Amino acid sequence: DDEDGDEGEEGEGEAGAGKKKKKKKKKGGGGGGAVVKTFKLPEQDNSPLLLIANWKARDDHRQCAEFNIPIGEQYPDADYPLGEIQEYVGDNAFRTTSAEKRELERLHTYDYEKIRKAAECHRQTRRYVQSYMRPGMTMTDVVQRLEKKTHELISANGLECGWGFPTGCSLNWVAAHWTPNYGDNTVLQYDDVCKLDFGVQVGGRIVDCAFTVAFNPKYDAIIQASKSGTNAGIKAAGIDARMGEIGGDIQEAIESYEIELNGKTLPIKPVRNLNGHSIGPYQIHGGKSVPIVKGPESEKMEEGEFYAIETFASCGKGYIVEDLECSHYMKVFDAPHTPLRVKSSKALLHCIEQNFGTLAFCRRWLDDLGQTRHLMALKNLVDNDLVQPYPPLCDVKGSYVTQMEHTILLRPTCKEVISRGDDF
């Protein structure tokens, strides 16, 4: 369905003609696109969630109030919405109007369509989640509703499109990589600070985007800190931008905040051993890191790269260690073929390769696939360096960590914040 080039016009013809016309389209010009239904969606009130803005009312939304129309049906001509466009400055300002760079972009249209489709799914899914995520729910219920909606909206199909990685919903001093395993009955509390970090992929192009969910206004400053840090990182990012300098801008933004908790004023600091990262096809951590503190890293960002710009603000040590029960795992991207002696491990590896390839997965998802007694086999795959565990990353107990993250694309002519929405 994604074959059409970049003619993004909605067609005029009758609804019935939509299907027949689809094949003939290609001549350019506005006519002949499939007829698309639009809906009047009221403003979504996100006021229970701190610093998550409302979704604006729209008369022409392609999603209905029940939130069950797949993205592919909403955009049959693959004219998915663009993210926020930020123009290059300084030595790269010429790119905005360069015909050569525009032509280069045209050659990448198909790739851009995939990630924009994933981003639109992410926006609509998080809008849905923001409407129901409230204190008193179990974390398992929160993430399962989210994951089910992602699959429904992206029309999940094996490795072709679906989840990008497990839904992180790390609480309080846990910064990242926590999702409930089955049997964990943790309930979301009014005083919790939850980092909701989930991904959507289409054709291996992963949108990695996260925000903090909190209800108690006392956390305002620390949420604002990671929000400002991420926006500073996005602003500093660009072709030829140096990683260490981007980290410096992020650090400065985060450290300009402080928080008062229990009568004490605490400094807010970036978590110095957590980073943003480049993203490759079917590879969530693509090999380059974007620090969130100033450093000597002189490595540069390059044209055409995808990055997750993510920042973490903490009122604890600002340093994380691995702790707690592991839920996140991922097949090693370039793992060599290793002969396995244990039958159950072979079967589990086959299941992982069929369903996730090199994308991250969690233990709940293995259970859902019928691999209910997988723990020893999984340990065996880890011991054989075929699968890497990603345990929860924790600051000091009793502290709070917040996160915000967007996926950006360094297009030849501009920087596109793919995952930007009304909410953040």
Coordinates of C-alpha atoms in Angstrom, one line a residue:
D1 CA 0.0 0.0 0.0
D2 CA 3.0 2.3 0.5
E3 CA 3.9 2.3 -3.2
D4 CA 2.6 5.7 -4.1
G5 CA 5.3 8.3 -4.4
D6 CA 4.9 11.6 -2.6
E7 CA 1.7 12.8 -4.1
G8 CA -0.2 13.6 -0.9
E9 CA -3.5 14.8 -2.2
E10 CA -6.8 13.5 -1.0
G11 CA -8.9 12.3 -3.9
E12 CA -12.2 13.9 -5.1
G13 CA -14.0 10.9 -6.7
E14 CA -16.9 8.9 -5.2
A15 CA -16.1 6.5 -2.4
G16 CA -16.9 3.5 -4.5
A17 CA -14.3 4.5 -7.1
G18 CA -11.6 4.7 -4.5
K19 CA -10.4 1.1 -5.0
K20 CA -10.4 1.1 -8.8
K21 CA -8.7 4.4 -9.0
K22 CA -5.9 3.4 -6.7
K23 CA -4.2 1.4 -9.4
K24 CA -4.2 4.1 -12.0
K25 CA -2.8 6.8 -9.6
K26 CA 0.8 7.6 -10.4
K27 CA 0.3 10.3 -13.0
G28 CA 0.9 13.1 -10.5
G29 CA -1.5 15.9 -9.9
G30 CA -4.1 15.9 -7.2
G31 CA -6.9 13.6 -8.5
G32 CA -7.5 10.0 -8.0
G33 CA -6.4 9.5 -4.4
A34 CA -8.5 7.2 -2.3
V35 CA -11.4 9.0 -0.6
V36 CA -10.7 9.4 3.1
K37 CA -13.2 9.7 5.8
T38 CA -12.6 12.4 8.4
F39 CA -14.0 12.9 11.9
K40 CA -14.6 15.7 14.3
L41 CA -12.5 15.0 17.4
P42 CA -12.9 17.2 20.4
E43 CA -10.0 18.5 22.4
Q44 CA -8.6 15.9 24.7
D45 CA -8.1 17.2 28.2
N46 CA -4.8 15.9 29.6
S47 CA -4.9 18.1 32.7
P48 CA -4.7 15.1 35.1
L49 CA -1.2 14.5 33.7
L50 CA 1.5 16.9 34.7
L51 CA 3.0 19.0 31.8
I52 CA 1.3 16.9 29.0
A53 CA -0.5 19.4 26.8
N54 CA -4.0 18.7 25.5
W55 CA -4.6 17.3 22.1
K56 CA -6.2 20.0 20.0
A57 CA -9.7 19.7 18.7
R58 CA -9.8 18.9 15.0
D59 CA -12.6 18.8 12.4
D60 CA -10.6 16.8 9.9
H61 CA -9.0 14.0 12.0
R62 CA -8.7 10.6 10.2
Q63 CA -9.2 8.7 13.4
C64 CA -12.6 8.2 14.9
A65 CA -13.6 8.7 18.5
E66 CA -13.4 5.0 19.2
F67 CA -9.7 5.0 18.1
N68 CA -9.9 1.8 16.1
I69 CA -9.1 2.8 12.5
P70 CA -5.7 1.5 11.5
I71 CA -3.2 4.1 10.3
G72 CA -2.9 2.4 6.9
E73 CA -6.6 2.9 6.3
Q74 CA -6.5 6.5 7.4
Y75 CA -3.7 7.3 4.9
P76 CA -4.2 5.0 1.9
D77 CA -2.0 7.3 -0.2
A78 CA 0.8 7.0 2.4
D79 CA 0.7 10.8 2.8
Y80 CA 1.4 10.5 6.5
P81 CA 1.8 13.7 8.6
L82 CA 5.2 15.2 8.8
G83 CA 6.9 15.8 12.2
E84 CA 8.0 19.2 13.4
I85 CA 10.4 20.8 10.9
Q86 CA 13.4 22.7 12.3
E87 CA 15.6 24.4 9.7
Y88 CA 19.4 24.0 9.8
V89 CA 21.4 27.1 10.7
G90 CA 25.0 28.3 10.2
D91 CA 27.1 26.4 7.8
N92 CA 24.1 24.1 7.0
A93 CA 21.6 26.9 6.2
F94 CA 22.2 26.4 2.5
R95 CA 20.5 23.0 2.7
T96 CA 17.0 24.5 3.2
T97 CA 16.9 25.6 -0.5
S98 CA 19.4 23.3 -2.1
A99 CA 17.9 21.6 -5.2
E100 CA 20.6 18.8 -4.9
K101 CA 19.6 18.1 -1.3
R102 CA 15.9 18.1 -2.2
E103 CA 16.5 15.5 -4.9
L104 CA 18.4 13.4 -2.4
E105 CA 15.4 13.5 -0.1
R106 CA 13.1 12.4 -3.0
L107 CA 15.1 9.2 -3.3
H108 CA 14.4 8.5 0.4
T109 CA 10.7 9.0 0.3
Y110 CA 9.9 5.4 0.9
D111 CA 12.0 5.3 4.0
Y112 CA 10.5 8.5 5.4
E113 CA 7.0 7.2 4.8
K114 CA 7.7 4.1 6.9
I115 CA 8.9 6.1 9.9
R116 CA 6.2 8.7 9.6
K117 CA 3.6 5.9 9.6
A118 CA 5.2 4.5 12.8
A119 CA 5.2 8.0 14.3
E120 CA 1.5 8.7 13.6
C121 CA 0.8 5.3 15.2
H122 CA 2.8 6.4 18.3
R123 CA 0.9 9.7 18.5
Q124 CA -2.5 8.1 18.3
T125 CA -1.6 5.4 20.7
R126 CA -0.2 7.7 23.3
R127 CA -3.2 10.0 23.0
Y128 CA -5.3 6.9 23.8
V129 CA -3.1 6.0 26.7
Q130 CA -3.2 9.5 28.1
S131 CA -7.0 9.2 28.2
Y132 CA -7.1 6.2 30.6
M133 CA -3.8 6.1 32.5
R134 CA -4.8 7.0 36.1
P135 CA -3.7 6.0 39.6
G136 CA -5.2 2.6 40.8
M137 CA -4.5 0.7 37.6
T138 CA -2.1 -2.2 37.6
M139 CA 1.0 -1.6 35.5
T140 CA 0.3 -4.8 33.6
D141 CA -3.2 -3.4 32.6
V142 CA -1.6 0.0 31.6
V143 CA 0.9 -1.6 29.2
Q144 CA -1.3 -4.4 27.8
R145 CA -3.9 -1.9 26.7
L146 CA -1.2 0.2 25.1
E147 CA 0.4 -2.7 23.4
K148 CA -2.9 -4.0 22.1
K149 CA -3.8 -0.6 20.7
T150 CA -0.4 -0.2 19.0
H151 CA -0.9 -3.6 17.2
E152 CA -4.4 -2.7 16.2
L153 CA -3.4 0.8 14.8
I154 CA -0.3 -0.4 13.0
S155 CA -2.0 -3.6 11.6
A156 CA 0.8 -5.6 13.2
N157 CA 2.3 -8.2 10.8
G158 CA 5.3 -10.2 12.1
L159 CA 8.6 -8.4 11.5
E160 CA 7.0 -6.2 8.8
C161 CA 5.4 -3.8 11.4
G162 CA 4.5 -3.9 15.1
W163 CA 6.1 -3.1 18.4
G164 CA 9.6 -1.5 18.3
F165 CA 10.5 -2.7 21.8
P166 CA 8.7 -3.5 25.1
T167 CA 6.7 -0.8 26.9
G168 CA 8.9 0.6 29.6
C169 CA 6.9 2.0 32.5
S170 CA 9.7 2.5 35.1
L171 CA 8.6 4.0 38.4
N172 CA 10.2 6.6 40.6
W173 CA 14.0 5.9 41.1
V174 CA 13.9 3.3 38.3
A175 CA 15.0 5.2 35.2
A176 CA 14.5 2.7 32.4
H177 CA 14.0 -0.9 31.1
W178 CA 11.3 -1.9 33.6
T179 CA 8.0 -3.5 32.4
P180 CA 6.0 -5.9 34.6
N181 CA 6.6 -9.6 34.2
Y182 CA 3.5 -11.7 34.6
G183 CA 2.7 -12.2 38.3
D184 CA 3.9 -8.6 39.2
N185 CA 0.8 -6.8 40.6
T186 CA 2.4 -3.3 41.0
V187 CA -0.3 -0.7 41.0
L188 CA 0.2 2.9 39.7
Q189 CA -0.1 5.4 42.7
Y190 CA -0.9 9.1 42.7
D191 CA 2.6 9.9 44.0
D192 CA 4.4 7.8 41.4
V193 CA 6.6 9.2 38.6
C194 CA 6.3 6.8 35.6
K195 CA 8.4 7.0 32.5
L196 CA 6.3 5.6 29.6
D197 CA 8.7 4.6 26.9
F198 CA 7.4 2.6 23.9
G199 CA 8.3 2.0 20.3
V200 CA 6.6 1.4 17.0
Q201 CA 8.3 0.0 13.9
V202 CA 7.4 -0.2 10.2
G203 CA 9.8 -2.0 7.9
G204 CA 12.4 -1.9 10.6
R205 CA 12.2 1.9 11.0
I206 CA 11.7 2.4 14.7
V207 CA 10.1 5.4 16.4
D208 CA 11.5 5.6 20.0
C209 CA 9.6 8.2 22.0
A210 CA 8.9 8.6 25.7
F211 CA 7.3 10.9 28.3
T212 CA 6.8 11.1 32.0
V213 CA 3.4 10.4 33.6
A214 CA 2.8 11.9 37.0
F215 CA -0.2 13.3 38.9
N216 CA 1.1 15.2 41.9
P217 CA 2.1 18.8 41.1
K218 CA 5.1 18.7 43.4
Y219 CA 7.0 16.9 40.6
D220 CA 6.5 19.8 38.1
A221 CA 10.1 21.1 38.1
I222 CA 11.7 17.7 37.6
I223 CA 9.4 16.9 34.7
Q224 CA 10.1 20.3 33.2
A225 CA 13.8 19.6 33.5
S226 CA 13.8 16.5 31.3
K227 CA 11.4 18.2 28.9
S228 CA 13.8 21.2 28.6
G229 CA 16.8 18.9 28.3
T230 CA 15.3 17.0 25.4
N231 CA 14.2 20.1 23.6
A232 CA 17.7 21.6 24.1
G233 CA 19.2 18.4 22.7
I234 CA 16.9 18.5 19.7
K235 CA 17.8 22.1 19.1
A236 CA 21.6 21.4 19.3
A237 CA 21.4 18.3 17.1
G238 CA 22.1 18.6 13.4
I239 CA 24.5 17.5 10.6
D240 CA 28.1 17.9 11.8
A241 CA 27.0 18.6 15.4
R242 CA 29.5 17.2 18.0
M243 CA 28.1 14.8 20.6
G244 CA 30.0 16.3 23.5
E245 CA 28.6 19.8 22.8
I246 CA 25.0 18.5 22.5
G247 CA 25.5 16.9 25.9
G248 CA 26.7 20.2 27.3
D249 CA 23.5 22.0 26.1
I250 CA 21.4 19.3 27.6
Q251 CA 23.2 19.4 31.0
E252 CA 22.9 23.1 31.2
A253 CA 19.1 23.0 30.6
I254 CA 18.5 20.2 33.2
E255 CA 20.7 21.7 35.9
S256 CA 18.9 25.0 35.7
Y257 CA 16.0 23.4 37.8
E258 CA 15.7 22.4 41.4
I259 CA 12.9 20.7 43.3
E260 CA 11.5 21.0 46.7
L261 CA 10.5 17.7 48.3
N262 CA 9.6 17.1 52.0
G263 CA 10.8 20.6 52.9
K264 CA 14.3 20.1 51.2
T265 CA 15.4 21.8 48.1
L266 CA 17.3 19.3 45.9
P267 CA 19.4 20.0 42.8
I268 CA 18.2 18.3 39.6
K269 CA 20.9 16.6 37.5
P270 CA 21.2 14.7 34.3
V271 CA 21.7 10.9 34.7
R272 CA 25.3 11.0 33.5
N273 CA 25.6 7.4 32.4
L274 CA 22.4 7.3 30.3
N275 CA 22.5 8.5 26.6
G276 CA 20.4 9.1 23.5
H277 CA 21.4 7.0 20.5
S278 CA 21.4 6.6 16.8
I279 CA 18.8 4.1 15.4
G280 CA 19.4 1.7 12.6
P281 CA 17.0 -0.6 10.7
Y282 CA 15.8 -3.2 13.2
Q283 CA 18.5 -1.9 15.5
I284 CA 17.3 0.3 18.4
H285 CA 20.8 1.2 19.5
G286 CA 22.5 2.0 16.2
G287 CA 26.1 2.5 17.5
K288 CA 26.4 6.2 18.2
S289 CA 25.6 7.7 21.6
V290 CA 24.3 11.2 22.4
P291 CA 25.5 12.1 25.9
I292 CA 23.4 14.2 28.3
V293 CA 26.3 15.7 30.0
K294 CA 29.2 17.8 28.6
G295 CA 32.1 15.7 27.5
P296 CA 35.1 15.5 25.1
E297 CA 33.2 13.3 22.5
S298 CA 34.1 14.8 19.1
E299 CA 32.1 12.3 17.1
K300 CA 29.6 14.1 14.8
M301 CA 26.1 13.5 13.6
E302 CA 25.7 12.9 9.9
E303 CA 23.2 13.5 7.1
G304 CA 20.5 10.9 6.9
E305 CA 20.8 9.5 10.4
F306 CA 18.0 8.8 12.8
Y307 CA 18.5 9.6 16.5
A308 CA 16.6 9.1 19.7
I309 CA 17.2 12.3 21.7
E310 CA 16.4 11.2 25.2
T311 CA 17.2 12.9 28.5
F312 CA 16.8 11.8 32.1
A313 CA 16.6 14.2 35.1
S314 CA 17.2 13.0 38.6
C315 CA 17.0 14.4 42.1
G316 CA 19.1 11.4 43.3
K317 CA 22.7 10.6 42.4
G318 CA 22.3 11.2 38.7
Y319 CA 24.0 7.8 38.1
I320 CA 22.3 4.5 37.5
V321 CA 23.1 0.9 38.2
E322 CA 21.4 -2.4 37.0
D323 CA 19.0 -3.8 39.7
L324 CA 15.7 -5.7 40.1
E325 CA 14.3 -8.6 38.1
C326 CA 15.0 -8.5 34.4
S327 CA 12.2 -8.2 31.9
H328 CA 13.8 -6.8 28.7
Y329 CA 16.0 -8.9 26.4
M330 CA 17.3 -8.5 22.8
K331 CA 19.0 -10.9 20.4
V332 CA 22.6 -9.7 19.8
F333 CA 22.5 -7.9 16.5
D334 CA 25.5 -9.5 14.9
A335 CA 25.6 -12.8 16.9
P336 CA 27.3 -15.6 15.0
H337 CA 25.5 -18.9 14.4
T338 CA 26.1 -20.9 17.6
P339 CA 25.3 -24.6 17.8
L340 CA 23.0 -25.1 20.9
R341 CA 22.9 -28.4 22.7
V342 CA 19.8 -27.8 24.7
K343 CA 16.6 -28.5 22.8
S344 CA 14.4 -26.0 24.7
S345 CA 17.0 -23.3 24.0
K346 CA 16.9 -24.0 20.3
A347 CA 13.2 -23.8 20.2
L348 CA 13.2 -20.5 22.2
L349 CA 15.8 -19.0 19.8
H350 CA 13.7 -20.0 16.8
C351 CA 10.6 -18.4 18.5
I352 CA 12.6 -15.2 19.1
E353 CA 14.0 -15.0 15.6
Q354 CA 10.6 -15.6 14.0
N355 CA 8.8 -13.0 16.1
F356 CA 11.3 -10.4 17.1
G357 CA 14.4 -10.8 14.9
T358 CA 16.9 -8.3 16.4
L359 CA 14.1 -6.2 18.0
A360 CA 13.9 -6.1 21.8
F361 CA 11.3 -8.2 23.6
C362 CA 10.1 -8.9 27.1
R363 CA 9.2 -12.0 29.1
R364 CA 5.5 -11.3 29.0
W365 CA 5.6 -11.5 25.2
L366 CA 7.3 -14.9 25.3
D367 CA 4.5 -16.1 27.6
D368 CA 1.9 -14.7 25.2
L369 CA 3.5 -16.7 22.4
G370 CA 3.1 -19.9 24.4
Q371 CA 6.7 -20.0 25.7
T372 CA 5.5 -20.2 29.2
R373 CA 8.5 -22.0 30.8
H374 CA 11.2 -20.1 29.1
L375 CA 13.4 -19.0 32.0
M376 CA 16.1 -21.7 31.9
A377 CA 16.3 -21.6 28.1
L378 CA 16.5 -17.8 28.1
K379 CA 19.4 -18.0 30.6
N380 CA 21.1 -20.5 28.3
L381 CA 20.8 -18.1 25.3
V382 CA 22.2 -15.3 27.5
D383 CA 25.1 -17.5 28.6
N384 CA 25.8 -18.3 24.9
D385 CA 26.0 -14.6 24.1
L386 CA 23.1 -14.9 21.7
V387 CA 20.7 -12.8 23.7
Q388 CA 21.6 -9.8 25.8
P389 CA 19.6 -9.0 29.0
Y390 CA 18.7 -5.4 29.7
P391 CA 17.9 -5.2 33.5
P392 CA 16.2 -2.2 35.0
L393 CA 18.4 0.9 35.4
C394 CA 18.1 2.4 38.9
D395 CA 19.2 5.6 40.6
V396 CA 19.3 5.6 44.4
K397 CA 16.2 4.2 46.2
G398 CA 13.8 7.0 47.2
S399 CA 14.8 9.4 44.5
Y400 CA 12.9 10.3 41.3
V401 CA 13.9 10.2 37.7
T402 CA 12.0 11.8 34.8
Q403 CA 12.4 11.2 31.0
M404 CA 11.4 12.8 27.7
E405 CA 12.4 11.4 24.3
H406 CA 11.8 12.1 20.7
T407 CA 13.0 10.5 17.4
I408 CA 14.6 12.9 15.0
L409 CA 15.6 12.5 11.4
L410 CA 18.5 14.5 10.0
R411 CA 17.1 15.0 6.5
P412 CA 19.4 16.5 3.8
T413 CA 17.3 19.8 3.8
C414 CA 16.1 20.0 7.4
K415 CA 15.8 18.4 10.8
E416 CA 12.5 16.6 11.3
V417 CA 11.3 15.8 14.9
I418 CA 9.4 12.7 13.7
S419 CA 7.5 12.0 16.9
R420 CA 6.4 15.5 18.0
G421 CA 2.7 15.9 18.9
D422 CA 0.3 18.3 20.5
D423 CA 1.1 16.7 23.9
F424 CA 4.9 17.3 24.0

